[in-house]
Amino acid sequence: MENKNYHTRCPVFAYKLRQKRPERMKTDDSPFYIQATTFQDDNYGSKLLCYKGLFNSATSYRVSDAKNLHEKLFTLSEYNKLFRPDKNDIVTVKATYHLQYLNSLDVKSQIMSTTGLFTLTWIDSRLIWEKSSYGGIASIYVPEELVWHPALIVLNSIREVEKNFGAESTIRISSDGTLRWEPIAVLSTSCAMNVVFFPFDSQNCTIELASFGISSKEVKLEISSYALNLGLYKSHGDWSVEHTASQSSSITESGEDYSLLIFNLVLKRLSGHYIMIVIFPTILTAALTFVTFFLPIKSGIRIGYILTVVLTLVVLLTLYADTMPSTTHYPSILVALFAVTLGMAFLLVIITICLMGLHNKPKRHIAPKWMHFIVRKIRMCKLKLRCRARKINSIEQQQAIEDGPSTEEKKSVEKSMPLKPYSNKELAEFFDYFCFIVFTVLYILSFPITA
């Protein structure tokens, strides 16, 4: 650093720093640009910083070479960005979509919002040069508005495509005439979602890229080797990418065919959160409703208990309303299960009140005949099954099943049944046990039926 001529022998520059903002230095003969940040030290005064060149002589080039190349491509050759390359041939544009973020998946609005970038490559024979003639320059970057590029649209976008930072992107031009364009965009695309199996559902959403306005006879879109790349993807808290696919297609409008690329995203909902805070607590609370049958009928605490459980279930379902997908096109099975559970709980309240009233009714008030008839028929069937079970043995099992109990056995069973009316207490206890069996079976069957 003490050698005053050091900067003449190697690309190292030393200078006093007096500002706080970056300063950019260049010369026409310098093979590179240097950017440095200057600062002022109160204790030691001005300091010297030294920056080495980032390119060696084998890969560096002079600014004059880049200037001459730019003039050759865009000035001397009379390049016109309004005309596509090779007017007599079809321009083939290869596309890749790099998904970066899954911003949101709105079930109610049927909208998928994503952030990503498209990589588009094509060949323009007008932008070819010899690297050796321009200091070994292999590629340059130019603003997208400076060269011809395909006019593309996202066909299923429902909002205006938002460019990242609101800035225009650049296009890389290689010496062999290959152009690489990577526009970054925030997309809001329509997605038909089916939440029947919520929270174990999967959604198949698409991003449709089309060259609408330029027929496939002029510009043809093709899928590159990596059609949908997840190398830049950052995982989402509610959804995981299960599968990706892509396909080439076309659309016809006014007799013209236009190229269309479809990028498919299969997204699976992460259900662990919903199982722990929605399904599991609701099932446990619903199961508490059946504990009602174990409480004494004559006890007044029974009605208070069942009402408390029902109110708890209502509060839980109200809290879960925000987590449920709000759509009427495909109602969720989980919502149907909650509705069945709530309906059974309210029905259980009514039955509990009726059974308590029947149990506490005075003996002089006889219950309706249909209650006695139901109890007598059920008990008769139960006794018949017992007689049939005793009749069947290992030798005559099949014959016994076909013939059933004999006439004498039937008469003996009927004679054994009490003919006098049941008391209100007996009826209440019987229907209490009967309802417990029925409600338990229905509640267990509701899971596979709704699933």
Short mmCIF file of C-alpha atoms in Angstrom, two decimals:
data_model
loop_
_atom_site.label_atom_id
_atom_site.label_comp_id
_atom_site.label_asym_id
_atom_site.label_seq_id
_atom_site.Cartn_x
_atom_site.Cartn_y
_atom_site.Cartn_z
CA MET A 1 0.00 0.00 0.00
CA GLU A 2 2.94 2.32 0.46
CA ASN A 3 4.03 1.96 -3.17
CA LYS A 4 2.60 4.90 -5.06
CA ASN A 5 2.79 3.06 -8.40
CA TYR A 6 1.10 -0.09 -7.13
CA HIS A 7 -2.14 0.71 -8.90
CA THR A 8 -0.33 0.84 -12.26
CA ARG A 9 0.94 -2.73 -11.94
CA CYS A 10 -2.20 -4.52 -10.76
CA PRO A 11 -5.95 -3.71 -10.71
CA VAL A 12 -5.89 -2.36 -7.16
CA PHE A 13 -7.04 1.14 -6.36
CA ALA A 14 -6.42 3.01 -3.14
CA TYR A 15 -8.09 6.26 -2.29
CA LYS A 16 -9.15 8.29 0.71
CA LEU A 17 -12.69 7.75 1.91
CA ARG A 18 -14.65 10.79 2.88
CA GLN A 19 -18.31 9.90 2.17
CA LYS A 20 -20.83 7.47 3.57
CA ARG A 21 -22.59 6.51 0.36
CA PRO A 22 -21.40 3.97 -2.25
CA GLU A 23 -19.30 5.38 -5.07
CA ARG A 24 -18.84 3.70 -8.46
CA MET A 25 -15.62 4.18 -10.42
CA LYS A 26 -14.84 3.20 -13.96
CA THR A 27 -12.56 4.10 -16.81
CA ASP A 28 -12.78 3.33 -20.49
CA ASP A 29 -9.66 1.20 -20.28
CA SER A 30 -10.56 -0.57 -17.07
CA PRO A 31 -11.57 -4.24 -17.53
CA PHE A 32 -14.04 -4.11 -14.65
CA TYR A 33 -16.16 -1.93 -12.41
CA ILE A 34 -15.41 -1.28 -8.76
CA GLN A 35 -17.97 -0.43 -6.11
CA ALA A 36 -16.86 0.69 -2.65
CA THR A 37 -18.53 2.07 0.47
CA THR A 38 -16.75 5.02 2.06
CA PHE A 39 -16.84 6.01 5.71
CA GLN A 40 -15.20 8.43 8.14
CA ASP A 41 -13.53 7.32 11.39
CA ASP A 42 -13.49 9.89 14.17
CA ASN A 43 -10.45 8.47 15.95
CA TYR A 44 -8.10 7.72 13.08
CA GLY A 45 -9.32 10.12 10.45
CA SER A 46 -9.66 9.00 6.87
CA LYS A 47 -8.90 5.39 6.07
CA LEU A 48 -7.78 3.76 2.87
CA LEU A 49 -9.61 0.81 1.38
CA CYS A 50 -8.32 -1.30 -1.45
CA TYR A 51 -10.40 -3.43 -3.83
CA LYS A 52 -9.01 -6.09 -6.08
CA GLY A 53 -10.35 -6.78 -9.55
CA LEU A 54 -12.88 -9.57 -9.63
CA PHE A 55 -11.98 -10.80 -13.10
CA ASN A 56 -8.65 -12.14 -14.31
CA SER A 57 -7.24 -11.34 -17.71
CA ALA A 58 -8.62 -14.55 -19.22
CA THR A 59 -12.29 -13.63 -18.59
CA SER A 60 -12.24 -9.82 -18.40
CA TYR A 61 -13.07 -7.41 -21.16
CA ARG A 62 -12.90 -3.70 -21.70
CA VAL A 63 -15.82 -1.34 -21.63
CA SER A 64 -15.05 -0.38 -25.20
CA ASP A 65 -15.62 -4.02 -26.26
CA ALA A 66 -19.05 -4.05 -24.65
CA LYS A 67 -19.85 -0.70 -26.25
CA ASN A 68 -18.83 -1.92 -29.71
CA LEU A 69 -20.86 -5.11 -29.27
CA HIS A 70 -23.92 -3.14 -28.24
CA GLU A 71 -23.60 -0.89 -31.30
CA LYS A 72 -23.12 -3.90 -33.55
CA LEU A 73 -26.24 -5.65 -32.31
CA PHE A 74 -28.68 -2.79 -31.92
CA THR A 75 -27.41 0.11 -34.03
CA LEU A 76 -25.36 -0.99 -37.02
CA SER A 77 -27.50 -4.03 -37.75
CA GLU A 78 -30.71 -1.96 -37.67
CA TYR A 79 -32.25 -4.35 -35.18
CA ASN A 80 -36.01 -3.85 -34.78
CA LYS A 81 -37.68 -5.28 -31.71
CA LEU A 82 -41.09 -5.06 -33.38
CA PHE A 83 -40.29 -7.99 -35.67
CA ARG A 84 -39.93 -11.51 -34.41
CA PRO A 85 -36.85 -13.58 -35.28
CA ASP A 86 -36.93 -15.65 -38.46
CA LYS A 87 -40.13 -14.41 -40.00
CA ASN A 88 -40.41 -17.49 -42.20
CA ASP A 89 -39.95 -19.98 -39.35
CA ILE A 90 -41.78 -20.71 -36.13
CA VAL A 91 -40.11 -19.27 -33.04
CA THR A 92 -39.92 -22.02 -30.42
CA VAL A 93 -40.06 -20.73 -26.84
CA LYS A 94 -39.19 -23.21 -24.09
CA ALA A 95 -40.68 -22.44 -20.68
CA THR A 96 -40.07 -23.45 -17.07
CA TYR A 97 -41.94 -22.25 -14.01
CA HIS A 98 -39.99 -21.89 -10.76
CA LEU A 99 -42.37 -21.84 -7.80
CA GLN A 100 -41.00 -19.78 -4.89
CA TYR A 101 -43.93 -19.26 -2.51
CA LEU A 102 -47.48 -20.46 -2.14
CA ASN A 103 -48.93 -17.23 -0.78
CA SER A 104 -52.48 -18.38 -0.10
CA LEU A 105 -55.23 -20.75 -1.14
CA ASP A 106 -58.61 -19.07 -0.74
CA VAL A 107 -61.32 -21.75 -0.76
CA LYS A 108 -64.22 -19.30 -0.66
CA SER A 109 -62.98 -17.24 -3.60
CA GLN A 110 -61.43 -20.26 -5.37
CA ILE A 111 -58.13 -18.40 -5.84
CA MET A 112 -54.55 -19.63 -5.59
CA SER A 113 -51.90 -16.96 -5.06
CA THR A 114 -48.28 -17.81 -5.86
CA THR A 115 -44.95 -16.08 -6.29
CA GLY A 116 -42.52 -17.46 -8.83
CA LEU A 117 -40.64 -16.81 -12.02
CA PHE A 118 -40.83 -18.10 -15.56
CA THR A 119 -37.67 -19.05 -17.44
CA LEU A 120 -38.21 -18.56 -21.16
CA THR A 121 -35.56 -19.28 -23.79
CA TRP A 122 -35.57 -18.85 -27.55
CA ILE A 123 -33.10 -18.16 -30.36
CA ASP A 124 -32.78 -14.91 -32.28
CA SER A 125 -30.35 -15.26 -35.18
CA ARG A 126 -30.00 -11.48 -35.41
CA LEU A 127 -28.19 -11.41 -32.04
CA ILE A 128 -25.17 -13.62 -32.77
CA TRP A 129 -21.52 -12.53 -32.49
CA GLU A 130 -18.00 -13.92 -32.34
CA LYS A 131 -16.69 -13.83 -28.79
CA SER A 132 -13.08 -13.43 -29.93
CA SER A 133 -13.95 -10.19 -31.75
CA TYR A 134 -15.31 -8.55 -28.62
CA GLY A 135 -12.83 -9.34 -25.88
CA GLY A 136 -14.27 -12.79 -25.15
CA ILE A 137 -17.71 -11.49 -24.15
CA ALA A 138 -19.95 -14.58 -23.93
CA SER A 139 -23.19 -12.91 -22.87
CA ILE A 140 -24.73 -9.56 -22.09
CA TYR A 141 -27.81 -8.36 -20.21
CA VAL A 142 -30.27 -5.86 -21.65
CA PRO A 143 -33.64 -4.52 -20.46
CA GLU A 144 -36.59 -6.55 -21.68
CA GLU A 145 -38.03 -3.61 -23.59
CA LEU A 146 -34.90 -3.42 -25.76
CA VAL A 147 -35.38 -6.73 -27.61
CA TRP A 148 -38.21 -8.76 -29.07
CA HIS A 149 -39.80 -11.18 -26.61
CA PRO A 150 -42.99 -13.23 -26.82
CA ALA A 151 -46.20 -11.61 -25.61
CA LEU A 152 -47.49 -14.05 -23.02
CA ILE A 153 -50.47 -14.05 -20.69
CA VAL A 154 -51.58 -16.18 -17.76
CA LEU A 155 -54.88 -17.39 -19.14
CA ASN A 156 -56.57 -18.30 -15.82
CA SER A 157 -55.39 -15.21 -13.96
CA ILE A 158 -58.24 -13.31 -12.33
CA ARG A 159 -56.21 -10.28 -11.36
CA GLU A 160 -53.57 -8.20 -13.02
CA VAL A 161 -50.19 -9.91 -12.87
CA GLU A 162 -48.01 -8.14 -10.31
CA LYS A 163 -44.32 -7.88 -11.10
CA ASN A 164 -41.91 -8.30 -8.26
CA PHE A 165 -40.85 -4.89 -6.86
CA GLY A 166 -42.72 -3.34 -9.80
CA ALA A 167 -39.50 -3.44 -11.85
CA GLU A 168 -38.84 -4.62 -15.37
CA SER A 169 -36.69 -7.72 -15.74
CA THR A 170 -33.60 -8.15 -17.88
CA ILE A 171 -32.88 -10.56 -20.71
CA ARG A 172 -29.61 -12.43 -21.06
CA ILE A 173 -28.29 -12.68 -24.62
CA SER A 174 -25.64 -15.32 -25.34
CA SER A 175 -23.18 -15.19 -28.22
CA ASP A 176 -24.97 -18.06 -30.01
CA GLY A 177 -28.18 -16.04 -30.19
CA THR A 178 -29.95 -17.70 -27.25
CA LEU A 179 -32.10 -15.33 -25.20
CA ARG A 180 -33.05 -16.13 -21.60
CA TRP A 181 -35.86 -14.17 -19.98
CA GLU A 182 -36.86 -14.69 -16.35
CA PRO A 183 -39.82 -12.48 -15.40
CA ILE A 184 -40.82 -12.68 -11.72
CA ALA A 185 -44.52 -12.36 -11.01
CA VAL A 186 -47.12 -12.68 -8.25
CA LEU A 187 -50.00 -14.67 -9.75
CA SER A 188 -53.60 -14.97 -8.62
CA THR A 189 -55.14 -17.81 -10.59
CA SER A 190 -58.52 -19.48 -10.42
CA CYS A 191 -58.59 -22.96 -8.91
CA ALA A 192 -61.68 -25.17 -8.57
CA MET A 193 -61.34 -26.59 -5.06
CA ASN A 194 -63.12 -29.56 -3.53
CA VAL A 195 -63.17 -29.63 0.27
CA VAL A 196 -65.45 -32.64 0.74
CA PHE A 197 -62.72 -34.53 2.59
CA PHE A 198 -61.53 -31.57 4.67
CA PRO A 199 -59.09 -31.61 6.46
CA PHE A 200 -57.69 -34.56 4.51
CA ASP A 201 -58.28 -32.95 1.12
CA SER A 202 -55.96 -32.38 -1.82
CA GLN A 203 -56.35 -29.64 -4.41
CA ASN A 204 -55.28 -29.70 -8.05
CA CYS A 205 -54.54 -26.17 -9.25
CA THR A 206 -53.10 -25.02 -12.56
CA ILE A 207 -51.22 -22.10 -14.04
CA GLU A 208 -52.02 -21.67 -17.73
CA LEU A 209 -49.45 -19.80 -19.82
CA ALA A 210 -50.53 -18.87 -23.36
CA SER A 211 -49.23 -16.87 -26.29
CA PHE A 212 -52.64 -15.36 -26.86
CA GLY A 213 -52.55 -12.88 -29.74
CA ILE A 214 -49.71 -14.66 -31.58
CA SER A 215 -50.78 -17.86 -33.34
CA SER A 216 -48.92 -21.13 -32.98
CA LYS A 217 -47.82 -20.75 -36.59
CA GLU A 218 -45.57 -17.89 -35.48
CA VAL A 219 -44.69 -18.66 -31.85
CA LYS A 220 -44.85 -22.13 -30.32
CA LEU A 221 -44.56 -22.75 -26.60
CA GLU A 222 -42.82 -25.89 -25.44
CA ILE A 223 -42.07 -27.36 -22.03
CA SER A 224 -38.40 -27.50 -21.14
CA SER A 225 -36.74 -30.43 -19.38
CA TYR A 226 -37.66 -28.97 -15.96
CA ALA A 227 -41.20 -27.81 -16.59
CA LEU A 228 -42.12 -26.99 -12.98
CA ASN A 229 -39.09 -26.52 -10.76
CA LEU A 230 -39.33 -26.56 -6.95
CA GLY A 231 -35.68 -25.76 -6.30
CA LEU A 232 -36.59 -22.28 -4.97
CA TYR A 233 -39.77 -23.33 -3.17
CA LYS A 234 -40.21 -22.45 0.51
CA SER A 235 -42.61 -24.73 2.38
CA HIS A 236 -46.06 -23.50 3.38
CA GLY A 237 -47.57 -23.86 6.85
CA ASP A 238 -50.90 -25.38 5.73
CA TRP A 239 -50.14 -27.05 2.40
CA SER A 240 -47.49 -29.36 0.99
CA VAL A 241 -46.71 -29.90 -2.69
CA GLU A 242 -47.46 -33.56 -3.34
CA HIS A 243 -47.00 -33.71 -7.10
CA THR A 244 -46.28 -31.51 -10.09
CA ALA A 245 -47.00 -32.04 -13.76
CA SER A 246 -47.14 -30.07 -16.99
CA GLN A 247 -48.50 -30.47 -20.46
CA SER A 248 -48.63 -28.70 -23.79
CA SER A 249 -51.95 -27.86 -25.35
CA SER A 250 -53.59 -25.29 -27.58
CA ILE A 251 -56.65 -23.10 -27.67
CA THR A 252 -58.67 -22.04 -30.68
CA GLU A 253 -60.11 -18.57 -31.05
CA SER A 254 -61.60 -17.13 -34.25
CA GLY A 255 -60.13 -19.96 -36.29
CA GLU A 256 -56.58 -19.43 -34.99
CA ASP A 257 -54.66 -21.84 -32.79
CA TYR A 258 -52.59 -20.52 -29.91
CA SER A 259 -50.02 -22.38 -27.84
CA LEU A 260 -50.88 -23.16 -24.25
CA LEU A 261 -48.78 -24.58 -21.41
CA ILE A 262 -50.49 -25.97 -18.31
CA PHE A 263 -48.51 -26.30 -15.07
CA ASN A 264 -50.28 -28.53 -12.51
CA LEU A 265 -49.79 -28.30 -8.76
CA VAL A 266 -51.25 -31.00 -6.50
CA LEU A 267 -51.42 -29.55 -2.98
CA LYS A 268 -52.23 -31.62 0.11
CA ARG A 269 -53.51 -30.00 3.27
CA LEU A 270 -51.48 -30.61 6.43
CA SER A 271 -54.17 -32.08 8.68
CA GLY A 272 -52.29 -32.54 11.97
CA HIS A 273 -53.31 -29.11 13.24
CA TYR A 274 -57.02 -29.70 12.53
CA ILE A 275 -57.00 -33.18 14.07
CA MET A 276 -55.64 -31.92 17.38
CA ILE A 277 -57.68 -28.73 17.79
CA VAL A 278 -60.91 -29.53 15.90
CA ILE A 279 -61.70 -33.20 15.39
CA PHE A 280 -60.30 -34.75 18.57
CA PRO A 281 -61.92 -32.27 21.05
CA THR A 282 -65.25 -32.48 19.23
CA ILE A 283 -65.32 -36.28 19.33
CA LEU A 284 -64.49 -36.30 23.03
CA THR A 285 -67.18 -33.73 23.80
CA ALA A 286 -69.76 -35.62 21.74
CA ALA A 287 -68.86 -38.86 23.56
CA LEU A 288 -69.69 -37.16 26.87
CA THR A 289 -73.31 -36.91 25.80
CA PHE A 290 -73.69 -40.69 26.17
CA VAL A 291 -72.55 -40.56 29.78
CA THR A 292 -76.02 -39.16 30.43
CA PHE A 293 -77.48 -42.68 30.30
CA PHE A 294 -75.31 -43.76 33.24
CA LEU A 295 -76.84 -41.16 35.53
CA PRO A 296 -80.00 -42.06 37.49
CA ILE A 297 -83.19 -41.10 35.69
CA LYS A 298 -84.77 -39.67 38.80
CA SER A 299 -81.75 -37.46 39.46
CA GLY A 300 -82.20 -33.81 38.52
CA ILE A 301 -78.51 -33.52 37.75
CA ARG A 302 -79.06 -35.53 34.59
CA ILE A 303 -80.79 -32.77 32.68
CA GLY A 304 -78.28 -30.21 33.90
CA TYR A 305 -75.40 -32.40 32.73
CA ILE A 306 -76.73 -32.99 29.22
CA LEU A 307 -77.52 -29.29 28.74
CA THR A 308 -73.97 -28.36 29.80
CA VAL A 309 -72.47 -30.82 27.32
CA VAL A 310 -74.68 -29.56 24.49
CA LEU A 311 -73.79 -25.92 25.19
CA THR A 312 -70.09 -26.86 25.25
CA LEU A 313 -70.49 -28.56 21.88
CA VAL A 314 -72.20 -25.49 20.44
CA VAL A 315 -69.43 -23.20 21.69
CA LEU A 316 -66.76 -25.48 20.19
CA LEU A 317 -68.46 -25.56 16.81
CA THR A 318 -68.80 -21.76 16.88
CA LEU A 319 -65.08 -21.39 17.53
CA TYR A 320 -64.27 -23.84 14.75
CA ALA A 321 -66.40 -21.96 12.23
CA ASP A 322 -63.46 -19.75 11.26
CA THR A 323 -61.24 -22.75 10.50
CA MET A 324 -63.81 -24.48 8.32
CA PRO A 325 -63.77 -23.85 4.55
CA SER A 326 -66.70 -21.59 3.77
CA THR A 327 -68.08 -22.89 0.50
CA THR A 328 -71.46 -24.28 -0.52
CA HIS A 329 -70.35 -25.98 -3.74
CA TYR A 330 -68.71 -28.93 -1.97
CA PRO A 331 -69.75 -29.05 1.71
CA SER A 332 -67.24 -30.82 3.90
CA ILE A 333 -67.96 -34.26 5.38
CA LEU A 334 -66.57 -32.95 8.65
CA VAL A 335 -69.26 -30.24 8.69
CA ALA A 336 -71.90 -32.91 8.07
CA LEU A 337 -70.49 -34.98 10.93
CA PHE A 338 -70.63 -32.00 13.26
CA ALA A 339 -74.22 -31.31 12.19
CA VAL A 340 -75.21 -34.93 12.89
CA THR A 341 -73.47 -34.84 16.27
CA LEU A 342 -75.19 -31.61 17.24
CA GLY A 343 -78.56 -32.90 16.05
CA MET A 344 -78.19 -36.11 18.06
CA ALA A 345 -77.22 -34.09 21.14
CA PHE A 346 -80.37 -31.93 20.89
CA LEU A 347 -82.49 -35.03 20.32
CA LEU A 348 -80.90 -36.60 23.38
CA VAL A 349 -81.97 -33.60 25.46
CA ILE A 350 -85.59 -34.08 24.38
CA ILE A 351 -85.49 -37.82 25.08
CA THR A 352 -83.92 -37.24 28.51
CA ILE A 353 -86.70 -34.83 29.45
CA CYS A 354 -89.38 -37.26 28.25
CA LEU A 355 -87.86 -40.21 30.13
CA MET A 356 -87.57 -38.17 33.34
CA GLY A 357 -91.21 -37.17 33.00
CA LEU A 358 -92.27 -40.78 32.42
CA HIS A 359 -90.21 -42.04 35.34
CA ASN A 360 -91.64 -39.51 37.79
CA LYS A 361 -95.27 -39.85 36.57
CA PRO A 362 -97.67 -41.22 39.22
CA LYS A 363 -98.78 -44.85 38.97
CA ARG A 364 -102.38 -43.88 38.29
CA HIS A 365 -101.27 -42.31 35.02
CA ILE A 366 -100.85 -45.23 32.62
CA ALA A 367 -98.42 -44.82 29.76
CA PRO A 368 -99.72 -45.06 26.15
CA LYS A 369 -100.42 -48.53 24.81
CA TRP A 370 -97.87 -48.23 22.05
CA MET A 371 -95.10 -48.09 24.65
CA HIS A 372 -96.29 -51.34 26.21
CA PHE A 373 -96.59 -52.91 22.76
CA ILE A 374 -93.01 -51.96 21.79
CA VAL A 375 -91.57 -53.27 25.07
CA ARG A 376 -93.53 -56.54 24.84
CA LYS A 377 -92.49 -57.17 21.21
CA ILE A 378 -88.81 -56.49 21.89
CA ARG A 379 -88.76 -58.75 24.93
CA MET A 380 -90.60 -61.47 23.02
CA CYS A 381 -88.01 -61.33 20.23
CA LYS A 382 -85.26 -61.52 22.81
CA LEU A 383 -86.79 -64.68 24.38
CA LYS A 384 -87.27 -66.26 20.96
CA LEU A 385 -83.63 -65.75 20.16
CA ARG A 386 -82.67 -67.43 23.42
CA CYS A 387 -84.88 -70.44 22.68
CA ARG A 388 -83.44 -70.72 19.19
CA ALA A 389 -79.91 -70.60 20.55
CA ARG A 390 -80.68 -73.51 22.90
CA LYS A 391 -82.28 -75.52 20.09
CA ILE A 392 -79.30 -75.27 17.75
CA ASN A 393 -76.56 -77.82 18.17
CA SER A 394 -73.52 -78.72 16.16
CA ILE A 395 -75.27 -81.53 14.20
CA GLU A 396 -78.55 -79.85 13.28
CA GLN A 397 -77.40 -76.23 13.12
CA GLN A 398 -78.45 -75.48 9.54
CA GLN A 399 -81.83 -77.24 9.91
CA ALA A 400 -82.61 -75.36 13.09
CA ILE A 401 -81.90 -72.02 11.42
CA GLU A 402 -84.32 -72.77 8.58
CA ASP A 403 -87.13 -74.24 10.68
CA GLY A 404 -86.86 -71.93 13.69
CA PRO A 405 -88.58 -72.62 16.99
CA SER A 406 -91.53 -75.01 17.05
CA THR A 407 -95.13 -73.98 17.57
CA GLU A 408 -95.15 -75.34 21.09
CA GLU A 409 -92.09 -73.28 21.96
CA LYS A 410 -93.74 -70.18 20.56
CA LYS A 411 -96.81 -70.74 22.69
CA SER A 412 -94.70 -71.30 25.76
CA VAL A 413 -92.83 -68.10 25.10
CA GLU A 414 -96.01 -66.10 24.66
CA LYS A 415 -97.46 -67.55 27.88
CA SER A 416 -94.32 -66.63 29.76
CA MET A 417 -94.68 -62.96 28.81
CA PRO A 418 -96.49 -60.83 31.39
CA LEU A 419 -99.88 -59.63 30.29
CA LYS A 420 -100.27 -56.93 32.86
CA PRO A 421 -99.19 -53.37 31.90
CA TYR A 422 -95.69 -52.30 32.73
CA SER A 423 -95.20 -49.62 35.32
CA ASN A 424 -94.01 -46.18 34.26
CA LYS A 425 -90.71 -46.77 36.03
CA GLU A 426 -90.12 -50.03 34.12
CA LEU A 427 -90.95 -48.35 30.82
CA ALA A 428 -88.61 -45.46 31.54
CA GLU A 429 -85.74 -47.78 32.45
CA PHE A 430 -86.31 -49.94 29.39
CA PHE A 431 -86.41 -47.01 26.94
CA ASP A 432 -83.38 -45.48 28.65
CA TYR A 433 -81.33 -48.59 27.99
CA PHE A 434 -82.79 -48.96 24.51
CA CYS A 435 -81.91 -45.35 23.55
CA PHE A 436 -78.40 -45.80 24.89
CA ILE A 437 -77.84 -48.78 22.54
CA VAL A 438 -79.42 -47.02 19.54
CA PHE A 439 -77.59 -43.72 19.96
CA THR A 440 -74.25 -45.42 20.52
CA VAL A 441 -74.62 -47.51 17.37
CA LEU A 442 -75.76 -44.51 15.31
CA TYR A 443 -72.88 -42.36 16.54
CA ILE A 444 -70.30 -45.04 15.73
CA LEU A 445 -71.84 -45.64 12.28
CA SER A 446 -71.86 -41.91 11.50
CA PHE A 447 -68.06 -41.91 11.10
CA PRO A 448 -67.75 -44.47 8.28
CA ILE A 449 -70.98 -43.25 6.65
CA THR A 450 -69.80 -39.63 6.45
CA ALA A 451 -66.30 -40.74 5.48
#
